[in-house]
CSV table of C-alpha atoms in Angstrom, one decimal:
chain,number,residue,atom,x,y,z
A,1,MET,CA,-0.1,0.9,31.4
A,2,PRO,CA,3.3,-0.4,30.1
A,3,ASP,CA,5.2,1.5,27.5
A,4,LEU,CA,3.7,0.9,24.1
A,5,ALA,CA,4.9,1.2,20.5
A,6,ALA,CA,1.9,2.5,18.5
A,7,LEU,CA,2.3,1.7,14.9
A,8,PHE,CA,0.0,3.5,12.6
A,9,GLU,CA,-1.4,1.6,9.7
A,10,ILE,CA,0.9,0.2,7.1
A,11,ASN,CA,-1.8,0.9,4.7
A,12,PHE,CA,-4.3,-2.0,5.1
A,13,SER,CA,-7.1,0.5,4.9
A,14,ARG,CA,-7.1,4.2,4.0
A,15,SER,CA,-10.0,5.2,6.2
A,16,LYS,CA,-8.9,3.4,9.3
A,17,ILE,CA,-5.8,3.0,11.5
A,18,GLN,CA,-5.1,-0.7,11.7
A,19,ASN,CA,-2.3,-0.5,14.3
A,20,TRP,CA,0.4,-2.7,15.6
A,21,ILE,CA,0.8,-2.3,19.3
A,22,ARG,CA,3.7,-3.8,21.3
A,23,SER,CA,3.3,-4.5,25.0
A,24,GLY,CA,6.6,-5.4,26.6
A,25,ASP,CA,8.3,-7.6,24.0
A,26,ILE,CA,5.2,-9.0,22.4
A,27,LEU,CA,3.8,-7.6,19.2
A,28,VAL,CA,0.1,-7.6,18.5
A,29,ASN,CA,-1.1,-6.3,15.2
A,30,GLY,CA,-4.0,-5.7,12.9
A,31,LEU,CA,-3.5,-8.6,10.7
A,32,ILE,CA,-5.8,-11.7,10.8
A,33,LYS,CA,-4.8,-15.3,11.3
A,34,LYS,CA,-6.7,-18.4,12.6
A,35,THR,CA,-9.2,-16.5,14.7
A,36,GLY,CA,-9.9,-14.0,11.9
A,37,TYR,CA,-8.6,-11.1,14.0
A,38,SER,CA,-4.9,-11.1,14.7
A,39,LEU,CA,-1.7,-12.3,13.1
A,40,GLU,CA,0.8,-13.4,15.6
A,41,ILE,CA,4.2,-12.2,14.3
A,42,ASN,CA,5.6,-13.3,17.6
A,43,ASP,CA,4.6,-16.7,19.0
A,44,GLU,CA,2.4,-15.5,21.8
A,45,ILE,CA,0.3,-12.4,22.6
A,46,LYS,CA,0.4,-10.6,25.9
A,47,VAL,CA,-1.7,-7.4,26.1
A,48,ASP,CA,-2.4,-5.2,29.1
A,49,PRO,CA,-5.3,-3.6,27.2
A,50,PRO,CA,-3.5,-1.2,25.0
A,51,LYS,CA,-5.0,1.9,23.5
A,52,VAL,CA,-5.2,2.1,19.7
A,53,LEU,CA,-6.1,4.8,17.3
A,54,GLU,CA,-9.4,4.3,15.4
A,55,GLN,CA,-9.0,0.9,13.6
A,56,ASN,CA,-11.1,-1.8,12.1
A,57,PRO,CA,-13.1,-3.9,14.5
A,58,LYS,CA,-12.1,-6.8,16.7
A,59,ILE,CA,-8.4,-6.2,16.2
A,60,LEU,CA,-7.3,-5.0,19.7
A,61,PRO,CA,-9.1,-4.4,23.0
A,62,GLU,CA,-9.6,-0.7,23.1
A,63,ASN,CA,-10.1,1.8,20.3
A,64,ILE,CA,-9.3,5.5,20.5
A,65,ASP,CA,-11.2,7.8,18.1
A,66,LEU,CA,-8.4,10.2,17.0
A,67,ASP,CA,-8.0,12.3,13.9
A,68,ILE,CA,-4.4,11.4,12.7
A,69,ASN,CA,-4.3,14.6,10.7
A,70,ASN,CA,-4.5,16.6,13.9
A,71,PHE,CA,-0.9,16.4,14.9
A,72,GLU,CA,-1.2,18.1,18.2
A,73,LYS,CA,-3.8,15.6,19.4
A,74,VAL,CA,-1.8,12.8,18.1
A,75,LEU,CA,1.3,14.0,20.0
A,76,LYS,CA,-0.7,14.4,23.2
A,77,PHE,CA,-2.0,10.8,22.9
A,78,LEU,CA,1.5,9.5,22.2
A,79,LYS,CA,3.0,11.3,25.2
A,80,ASP,CA,0.2,10.5,27.6
A,81,SER,CA,0.4,6.8,26.6
A,82,LYS,CA,4.3,6.8,26.8
A,83,VAL,CA,4.6,5.4,23.3
A,84,ASP,CA,8.1,4.2,22.3
A,85,LEU,CA,7.8,4.0,18.5
A,86,VAL,CA,5.4,5.3,15.9
A,87,ILE,CA,5.2,3.9,12.4
A,88,VAL,CA,3.2,6.1,10.1
A,89,GLY,CA,1.6,4.3,7.1
A,90,PRO,CA,-1.2,6.5,5.6
A,91,GLU,CA,0.1,8.8,2.9
A,92,LYS,CA,-1.7,12.0,3.8
A,93,PRO,CA,-0.1,12.6,7.2
A,94,LEU,CA,3.3,11.6,5.8
A,95,VAL,CA,3.0,14.1,2.9
A,96,ASN,CA,1.8,16.7,5.4
A,97,GLY,CA,4.8,16.3,7.6
A,98,ILE,CA,3.8,14.3,10.6
A,99,VAL,CA,7.2,12.7,10.9
A,100,ASP,CA,8.9,16.1,11.0
A,101,TYR,CA,6.5,17.2,13.7
A,102,LEU,CA,6.8,14.1,15.9
A,103,GLU,CA,10.6,14.1,15.6
A,104,SER,CA,10.8,17.8,16.6
A,105,ASN,CA,8.9,16.7,19.8
A,106,ASP,CA,11.3,13.8,20.6
A,107,ILE,CA,9.1,11.0,19.4
A,108,LYS,CA,10.8,8.1,17.7
A,109,VAL,CA,9.0,7.6,14.4
A,110,PHE,CA,9.5,5.4,11.4
A,111,GLY,CA,8.6,6.9,8.0
A,112,PRO,CA,9.8,9.5,5.6
A,113,ARG,CA,9.8,13.2,6.4
A,114,LYS,CA,7.7,15.8,4.5
A,115,ILE,CA,10.1,16.6,1.6
A,116,PRO,CA,10.9,12.9,0.8
A,117,SER,CA,7.2,12.1,1.0
A,118,GLN,CA,6.6,14.3,-2.0
A,119,LEU,CA,7.8,11.3,-4.0
A,120,GLU,CA,4.2,10.2,-3.6
A,121,GLY,CA,2.5,13.5,-2.8
A,122,SER,CA,3.4,15.1,-6.1
A,123,LYS,CA,3.8,13.2,-9.3
A,124,THR,CA,5.4,16.3,-10.9
A,125,PHE,CA,8.0,16.3,-8.0
A,126,THR,CA,8.9,12.8,-8.9
A,127,LYS,CA,9.0,13.4,-12.6
A,128,ASN,CA,11.3,16.3,-12.3
A,129,ILE,CA,13.7,14.1,-10.3
A,130,CYS,CA,13.5,11.5,-13.1
A,131,LYS,CA,14.4,14.2,-15.6
A,132,LYS,CA,17.3,15.6,-13.6
A,133,TYR,CA,18.8,12.3,-12.6
A,134,ASN,CA,18.1,10.4,-15.9
A,135,ILE,CA,15.8,7.8,-14.2
A,136,PRO,CA,14.0,5.8,-16.9
A,137,THR,CA,10.3,6.7,-17.0
A,138,ALA,CA,7.5,7.4,-19.5
A,139,LYS,CA,7.7,10.6,-21.5
A,140,PHE,CA,5.5,13.2,-19.9
A,141,GLY,CA,4.0,16.6,-20.0
A,142,ILE,CA,2.8,18.7,-17.0
A,143,PHE,CA,-0.2,21.1,-17.5
A,144,GLU,CA,-2.0,23.6,-15.3
A,145,LYS,CA,-5.1,24.4,-17.4
A,146,LYS,CA,-7.8,22.2,-18.9
A,147,GLU,CA,-7.6,23.9,-22.3
A,148,ASN,CA,-3.9,23.5,-22.7
A,149,THR,CA,-4.2,19.8,-21.7
A,150,ILE,CA,-6.9,19.1,-24.2
A,151,ASN,CA,-5.0,21.0,-27.0
A,152,PHE,CA,-2.0,18.7,-26.3
A,153,LEU,CA,-4.2,15.6,-26.3
A,154,GLU,CA,-5.8,16.5,-29.6
A,155,ASN,CA,-2.4,15.9,-31.2
A,156,SER,CA,-1.3,12.8,-29.1
A,157,LYS,CA,-1.2,9.1,-29.8
A,158,PHE,CA,-3.5,6.8,-27.9
A,159,PRO,CA,-3.7,5.0,-25.5
A,160,ILE,CA,-2.4,7.7,-23.2
A,161,VAL,CA,-2.0,7.9,-19.4
A,162,ILE,CA,-3.5,10.9,-17.5
A,163,LYS,CA,-2.9,11.4,-13.8
A,164,ALA,CA,-3.9,13.8,-11.0
A,165,ASP,CA,-0.8,15.4,-9.6
A,166,GLY,CA,-1.6,15.0,-5.9
A,167,LEU,CA,-2.8,12.3,-3.6
A,168,ALA,CA,-5.8,10.4,-5.0
A,169,ALA,CA,-6.1,7.3,-2.8
A,170,GLY,CA,-4.7,5.2,-5.6
A,171,LYS,CA,-7.5,6.1,-8.0
A,172,GLY,CA,-6.3,9.2,-9.9
A,173,VAL,CA,-4.9,7.4,-12.9
A,174,TYR,CA,-6.7,7.0,-16.2
A,175,ILE,CA,-5.6,5.0,-19.2
A,176,SER,CA,-7.5,6.6,-22.0
A,177,LYS,CA,-8.0,4.7,-25.3
A,178,ASN,CA,-9.2,7.7,-27.3
A,179,LEU,CA,-9.6,11.4,-27.2
A,180,SER,CA,-13.1,11.2,-25.8
A,181,GLU,CA,-12.0,9.2,-22.8
A,182,ALA,CA,-9.0,11.5,-22.3
A,183,LYS,CA,-11.2,14.6,-22.3
A,184,GLU,CA,-13.5,13.0,-19.7
A,185,ALA,CA,-10.5,12.2,-17.5
A,186,VAL,CA,-9.1,15.7,-17.7
A,187,SER,CA,-12.5,17.2,-16.8
A,188,GLU,CA,-12.9,14.9,-13.8
A,189,ILE,CA,-9.5,15.7,-12.5
A,190,PHE,CA,-9.7,19.5,-12.9
A,191,ASP,CA,-13.3,19.5,-11.7
A,192,GLY,CA,-12.1,18.2,-8.4
A,193,LYS,CA,-12.9,14.5,-8.3
A,194,PHE,CA,-9.7,13.9,-6.3
A,195,GLY,CA,-9.5,17.3,-4.6
A,196,VAL,CA,-8.3,20.6,-5.8
A,197,ALA,CA,-6.1,20.0,-8.9
A,198,LYS,CA,-3.5,22.6,-9.8
A,199,LYS,CA,-1.6,20.4,-12.1
A,200,ILE,CA,-2.2,17.3,-14.3
A,201,LEU,CA,0.3,14.9,-15.7
A,202,VAL,CA,0.0,13.3,-19.2
A,203,GLU,CA,2.2,10.4,-19.9
A,204,GLU,CA,3.0,8.1,-22.9
A,205,PHE,CA,1.5,4.6,-22.5
A,206,LEU,CA,4.1,1.9,-21.8
A,207,ASN,CA,3.0,-1.4,-23.0
A,208,GLY,CA,4.8,-3.7,-20.6
A,209,GLU,CA,4.0,-5.6,-17.4
A,210,GLU,CA,3.8,-3.9,-14.0
A,211,MET,CA,5.8,-4.9,-11.0
A,212,SER,CA,6.1,-3.5,-7.4
A,213,PHE,CA,9.6,-3.3,-5.9
A,214,PHE,CA,10.0,-2.5,-2.2
A,215,ILE,CA,13.0,-1.3,-0.2
A,216,VAL,CA,13.3,-0.3,3.5
A,217,CYS,CA,15.8,2.4,4.2
A,218,ASP,CA,17.5,3.9,7.3
A,219,GLY,CA,18.8,7.1,5.8
A,220,LYS,CA,22.2,5.6,5.0
A,221,ASN,CA,21.6,2.1,3.7
A,222,PHE,CA,18.7,0.2,2.3
A,223,LYS,CA,17.6,-3.4,1.9
A,224,ILE,CA,15.2,-5.0,-0.6
A,225,PHE,CA,11.9,-5.7,1.0
A,226,LYS,CA,10.4,-8.1,-1.5
A,227,THR,CA,8.6,-7.7,-4.8
A,228,ALA,CA,4.9,-8.1,-5.8
A,229,GLN,CA,2.5,-7.7,-8.7
A,230,ASP,CA,-1.0,-6.3,-8.1
A,231,HIS,CA,-4.1,-6.1,-10.2
A,232,LYS,CA,-5.6,-2.6,-10.3
A,233,ARG,CA,-8.4,-3.1,-12.9
A,234,VAL,CA,-11.8,-4.1,-11.5
A,235,ASN,CA,-12.7,-6.9,-14.0
A,236,GLU,CA,-11.0,-10.1,-14.8
A,237,GLY,CA,-8.4,-10.0,-17.5
A,238,ASP,CA,-7.2,-6.7,-16.2
A,239,GLU,CA,-10.2,-4.9,-17.8
A,240,GLY,CA,-12.4,-2.1,-16.5
A,241,LYS,CA,-11.9,0.9,-14.2
A,242,ASN,CA,-8.9,1.3,-12.0
A,243,THR,CA,-9.3,0.5,-8.3
A,244,GLY,CA,-7.1,0.7,-5.2
A,245,GLY,CA,-6.2,-3.0,-5.9
A,246,MET,CA,-8.2,-6.1,-6.5
A,247,GLY,CA,-5.4,-8.5,-5.4
A,248,ALA,CA,-1.7,-9.2,-5.6
A,249,TYR,CA,0.9,-11.9,-5.4
A,250,SER,CA,4.5,-12.1,-4.1
A,251,PRO,CA,7.2,-12.5,-5.2
A,252,SER,CA,6.8,-11.1,-8.7
A,253,GLY,CA,7.4,-13.6,-11.5
A,254,LEU,CA,9.3,-11.0,-13.4
A,255,ILE,CA,12.2,-10.5,-11.0
A,256,ASN,CA,15.7,-11.8,-11.7
A,257,LYS,CA,19.1,-10.7,-10.6
A,258,ILE,CA,19.9,-8.7,-13.8
A,259,LEU,CA,16.6,-6.9,-13.5
A,260,GLU,CA,17.1,-6.3,-9.8
A,261,ASN,CA,20.5,-4.7,-10.4
A,262,LYS,CA,19.0,-2.5,-13.1
A,263,ILE,CA,16.2,-1.3,-10.8
A,264,ILE,CA,18.7,-0.5,-8.0
A,265,ASP,CA,21.3,1.2,-10.3
A,266,LYS,CA,18.9,3.1,-12.6
A,267,ILE,CA,16.0,4.0,-10.3
A,268,ILE,CA,16.4,3.4,-6.5
A,269,SER,CA,20.0,4.7,-6.0
A,270,PRO,CA,19.5,7.9,-8.1
A,271,THR,CA,16.3,8.6,-6.3
A,272,LEU,CA,17.9,8.3,-2.9
A,273,LYS,CA,20.8,10.5,-4.2
A,274,ALA,CA,18.3,13.1,-5.2
A,275,ILE,CA,16.7,13.2,-1.7
A,276,GLU,CA,20.2,13.4,-0.1
A,277,GLU,CA,21.2,16.3,-2.3
A,278,MET,CA,18.0,18.1,-1.0
A,279,GLY,CA,19.5,17.8,2.4
A,280,GLU,CA,17.2,15.1,3.5
A,281,LYS,CA,17.5,11.4,4.5
A,282,TYR,CA,15.0,8.8,3.4
A,283,LYS,CA,13.8,6.6,6.2
A,284,GLY,CA,11.0,4.1,5.9
A,285,PHE,CA,9.5,1.9,3.2
A,286,LEU,CA,9.8,3.0,-0.4
A,287,TYR,CA,7.6,1.3,-3.0
A,288,ALA,CA,8.5,1.7,-6.6
A,289,GLY,CA,5.7,1.0,-9.1
A,290,LEU,CA,7.5,-0.1,-12.3
A,291,MET,CA,6.7,-1.1,-15.8
A,292,ILE,CA,9.0,-3.8,-17.2
A,293,LEU,CA,9.7,-3.9,-20.9
A,294,ASP,CA,12.1,-6.5,-22.3
A,295,ASN,CA,13.7,-6.8,-18.8
A,296,GLU,CA,14.2,-3.1,-18.6
A,297,PRO,CA,12.6,-1.1,-15.7
A,298,PHE,CA,10.7,2.2,-16.0
A,299,LEU,CA,9.5,4.1,-13.1
A,300,ILE,CA,5.7,4.7,-13.1
A,301,GLU,CA,5.2,6.0,-9.5
A,302,TYR,CA,6.5,6.0,-6.0
A,303,ASN,CA,4.6,5.3,-2.8
A,304,VAL,CA,6.3,6.3,0.4
A,305,ARG,CA,4.8,3.4,2.4
A,306,MET,CA,3.8,-0.1,1.7
A,307,GLY,CA,1.0,-0.5,-0.8
A,308,ASP,CA,-2.4,-2.0,-0.4
A,309,PRO,CA,-2.9,-4.9,-1.1
A,310,GLU,CA,0.8,-5.6,-1.6
A,311,CYS,CA,1.4,-5.1,2.2
A,312,GLN,CA,-1.0,-7.8,3.1
A,313,THR,CA,0.6,-10.1,0.5
A,314,ILE,CA,4.2,-9.5,1.6
A,315,LEU,CA,4.2,-9.2,5.3
A,316,PRO,CA,3.0,-12.8,6.0
A,317,LEU,CA,6.2,-13.9,4.3
A,318,LEU,CA,8.4,-12.0,6.7
A,319,LYS,CA,10.2,-14.1,9.3
A,320,THR,CA,12.1,-11.3,11.0
A,321,ASP,CA,10.2,-9.3,13.6
A,322,LEU,CA,8.8,-6.2,11.9
A,323,ILE,CA,9.6,-4.1,15.0
A,324,ASP,CA,13.2,-5.1,14.7
A,325,VAL,CA,13.2,-3.8,11.1
A,326,CYS,CA,11.6,-0.5,12.0
A,327,ASN,CA,13.9,0.1,15.0
A,328,ALA,CA,17.0,-0.6,12.9
A,329,CYS,CA,15.8,2.0,10.5
A,330,CYS,CA,15.2,4.6,13.1
A,331,ASP,CA,18.5,3.9,14.7
A,332,GLU,CA,20.4,3.9,11.3
A,333,ASN,CA,21.5,0.4,11.9
A,334,LEU,CA,19.8,-1.5,9.2
A,335,GLU,CA,23.0,-2.8,7.7
A,336,SER,CA,23.6,-5.1,10.7
A,337,LEU,CA,20.1,-6.6,10.5
A,338,ASN,CA,19.6,-9.8,8.6
A,339,ILE,CA,16.0,-9.8,7.2
A,340,GLU,CA,14.7,-13.3,6.7
A,341,TRP,CA,11.8,-14.4,4.6
A,342,LYS,CA,9.7,-17.5,4.1
A,343,GLU,CA,10.0,-19.4,0.7
A,344,GLU,CA,6.3,-19.8,0.1
A,345,LYS,CA,4.2,-18.1,-2.6
A,346,SER,CA,1.7,-15.5,-1.2
A,347,LEU,CA,-1.5,-14.5,-3.0
A,348,CYS,CA,-4.1,-12.0,-2.0
A,349,ILE,CA,-7.7,-11.7,-3.3
A,350,VAL,CA,-9.8,-8.7,-2.3
A,351,LEU,CA,-13.5,-9.2,-1.6
A,352,CYS,CA,-15.3,-6.0,-2.6
A,353,SER,CA,-18.8,-4.6,-2.2
A,354,LYS,CA,-20.9,-5.0,-5.3
A,355,GLY,CA,-20.8,-1.8,-7.4
A,356,TYR,CA,-17.2,-0.9,-6.4
A,357,PRO,CA,-15.3,1.3,-7.6
A,358,GLU,CA,-18.5,3.2,-8.4
A,359,LYS,CA,-21.5,3.3,-6.1
A,360,PHE,CA,-21.9,0.6,-3.5
A,361,THR,CA,-23.9,0.0,-0.4
A,362,ASN,CA,-22.4,0.1,3.1
A,363,ASN,CA,-23.6,-1.4,6.4
A,364,VAL,CA,-24.2,-4.9,4.9
A,365,LYS,CA,-23.9,-7.6,7.5
A,366,ILE,CA,-21.1,-10.1,7.0
A,367,ASP,CA,-21.9,-13.5,8.6
A,368,ASN,CA,-19.8,-16.7,8.9
A,369,LEU,CA,-16.4,-15.0,9.5
A,370,ASN,CA,-16.0,-16.8,12.8
A,371,ASN,CA,-17.0,-20.1,11.2
A,372,LEU,CA,-14.1,-20.1,8.7
A,373,LYS,CA,-11.5,-22.7,9.4
A,374,LEU,CA,-8.1,-21.1,8.8
A,375,ASN,CA,-4.8,-23.0,8.8
A,376,ASN,CA,-1.3,-21.5,9.7
A,377,ASN,CA,-0.9,-20.2,6.1
A,378,ASP,CA,-4.4,-18.5,5.8
A,379,PHE,CA,-4.9,-14.9,6.6
A,380,ILE,CA,-8.0,-12.6,6.4
A,381,PHE,CA,-7.5,-8.9,6.7
A,382,HIS,CA,-10.3,-6.4,7.5
A,383,ALA,CA,-10.1,-3.4,5.1
A,384,GLY,CA,-13.6,-1.8,4.9
A,385,THR,CA,-15.5,-3.2,7.9
A,386,LYS,CA,-17.0,-1.9,11.2
A,387,GLU,CA,-18.5,-3.6,14.3
A,388,GLU,CA,-21.9,-2.9,15.8
A,389,GLU,CA,-23.2,-4.9,18.7
A,390,ASN,CA,-20.6,-7.7,18.1
A,391,GLU,CA,-21.6,-8.0,14.5
A,392,ILE,CA,-19.4,-7.2,11.5
A,393,PHE,CA,-20.7,-4.9,8.7
A,394,SER,CA,-19.2,-3.7,5.4
A,395,ASN,CA,-17.9,-0.1,5.5
A,396,GLY,CA,-16.1,0.5,2.3
A,397,GLY,CA,-15.6,-0.7,-1.3
A,398,ARG,CA,-12.8,-3.1,-0.5
A,399,VAL,CA,-14.0,-5.1,2.5
A,400,LEU,CA,-11.8,-8.1,3.2
A,401,ASN,CA,-8.5,-9.4,2.0
A,402,PHE,CA,-8.0,-13.2,1.7
A,403,VAL,CA,-4.3,-14.3,1.7
A,404,SER,CA,-2.9,-17.7,1.4
A,405,LEU,CA,0.7,-19.0,1.4
A,406,SER,CA,1.6,-22.3,-0.3
A,407,SER,CA,4.3,-23.9,-2.4
A,408,SER,CA,2.7,-22.5,-5.7
A,409,PHE,CA,0.6,-19.5,-6.7
A,410,LYS,CA,-2.0,-21.9,-8.1
A,411,ASN,CA,-2.6,-23.6,-4.8
A,412,SER,CA,-2.6,-20.2,-3.0
A,413,ARG,CA,-5.3,-18.9,-5.3
A,414,GLU,CA,-7.4,-22.0,-5.0
A,415,ARG,CA,-7.2,-21.8,-1.2
A,416,ALA,CA,-8.2,-18.1,-1.1
A,417,ILE,CA,-11.1,-18.6,-3.4
A,418,LYS,CA,-12.3,-21.6,-1.3
A,419,LEU,CA,-12.4,-19.4,1.8
A,420,ILE,CA,-14.3,-16.7,0.0
A,421,ASP,CA,-16.8,-19.2,-1.2
A,422,GLN,CA,-17.2,-20.6,2.3
A,423,LEU,CA,-17.9,-17.0,3.6
A,424,ASN,CA,-20.6,-16.8,1.0
A,425,TRP,CA,-21.2,-13.0,1.4
A,426,LYS,CA,-24.0,-12.2,-1.0
A,427,ASN,CA,-23.1,-8.5,-1.3
A,428,GLY,CA,-19.5,-9.2,-2.4
A,429,PHE,CA,-17.6,-9.8,-5.6
A,430,PHE,CA,-14.0,-10.6,-6.4
A,431,ARG,CA,-11.7,-11.5,-9.2
A,432,LYS,CA,-11.1,-15.2,-9.6
A,433,ASP,CA,-8.0,-14.7,-11.9
A,434,ILE,CA,-5.6,-13.0,-9.6
A,435,GLY,CA,-2.1,-14.1,-10.7
A,436,PHE,CA,-3.3,-15.2,-14.1
A,437,LYS,CA,-0.1,-13.9,-15.8
A,438,ILE,CA,2.0,-16.3,-13.8
A,439,ILE,CA,-0.4,-19.1,-13.1
A,440,ASP,CA,-2.3,-19.5,-16.4
A,441,LYS,CA,0.5,-18.8,-18.9
């Protein structure tokens, strides 16, 4: 087998590893284009059947069932397969220190180390940085007991935001409209809905518009890696319960040069300074979830990876080889790399299992995928699927991502909806209004 670069998921799916594998100079990855199963970032594909860590079906020739949270087994696989480069995307192994572990064993790896990864792993970690470095964010309180939290809420103004402190797969955030909803949120968090909760965060509600701002960093320098806006609420009009993401579009309609400079000067640069003063370097993707009020940015949260579905929305716009970006960061040579982008508008719609984000049924067959006629600007990403006897079945709440590029967000949305309608999966539902704030205003 030739040397390979195994790239763990850049968060297309939290339960799977959707890898990119490079064989020789050719990149093959877990995105979907034309055939429904692989996005050709390079112009051709050459594979001497590579091994990949447990991923969604039909993406690469051979799957390896490997627990990515077992660092010793991951290391053995990487060394046995002579892997050149690892990109870690899922948040849990990053927060648990897989980058530190692999680097200590002479494996080249793209992603932040354990301490910088706490920007996502602990909301109180990030809030304390905001306080120390005067980073604009919502006013907040940190509580360790249910009784103290409820006592505080009884004297608070609503709506109010309640967050689980640790990792919660993008779902541990509640926007409570009244005290009753707030008490329910606090009970669910402290009762372990998102795992053991030692702390809870209560924030003021900022009534602005959300935006996702991405950078890629090599430990010394960083470059902007596009913007996006996503839709977390399950129902149209941004109503209903929070989800991992119902769709997104890129670039954000809010971004302008003045706002961009404010984001860098007030939020990104102070954060990187904080990490540096801890004796660490930040390497990898950093995703700032922002609230924009009157062209002023406020930090809501950080992800230490590309988000889902923002990643699926942004990467099809990238003209530069992703591997070149990752290698430049690992080699602390990002400043010399010119990252190029397409000019099109990208929009993603997530097709979900009926019932999501509550109870839903898995193992529902998905017909017609191979019958969809995709053009060069159409992409379908597997998120929650599995393969059995050459058939595709649902295996999660968010099942497929439909992405389209065009000269306008309106055209991109219409094209994505057309493809979903053609698929005609009876067990699915989706939001038809993704991008409504920029398309329908």
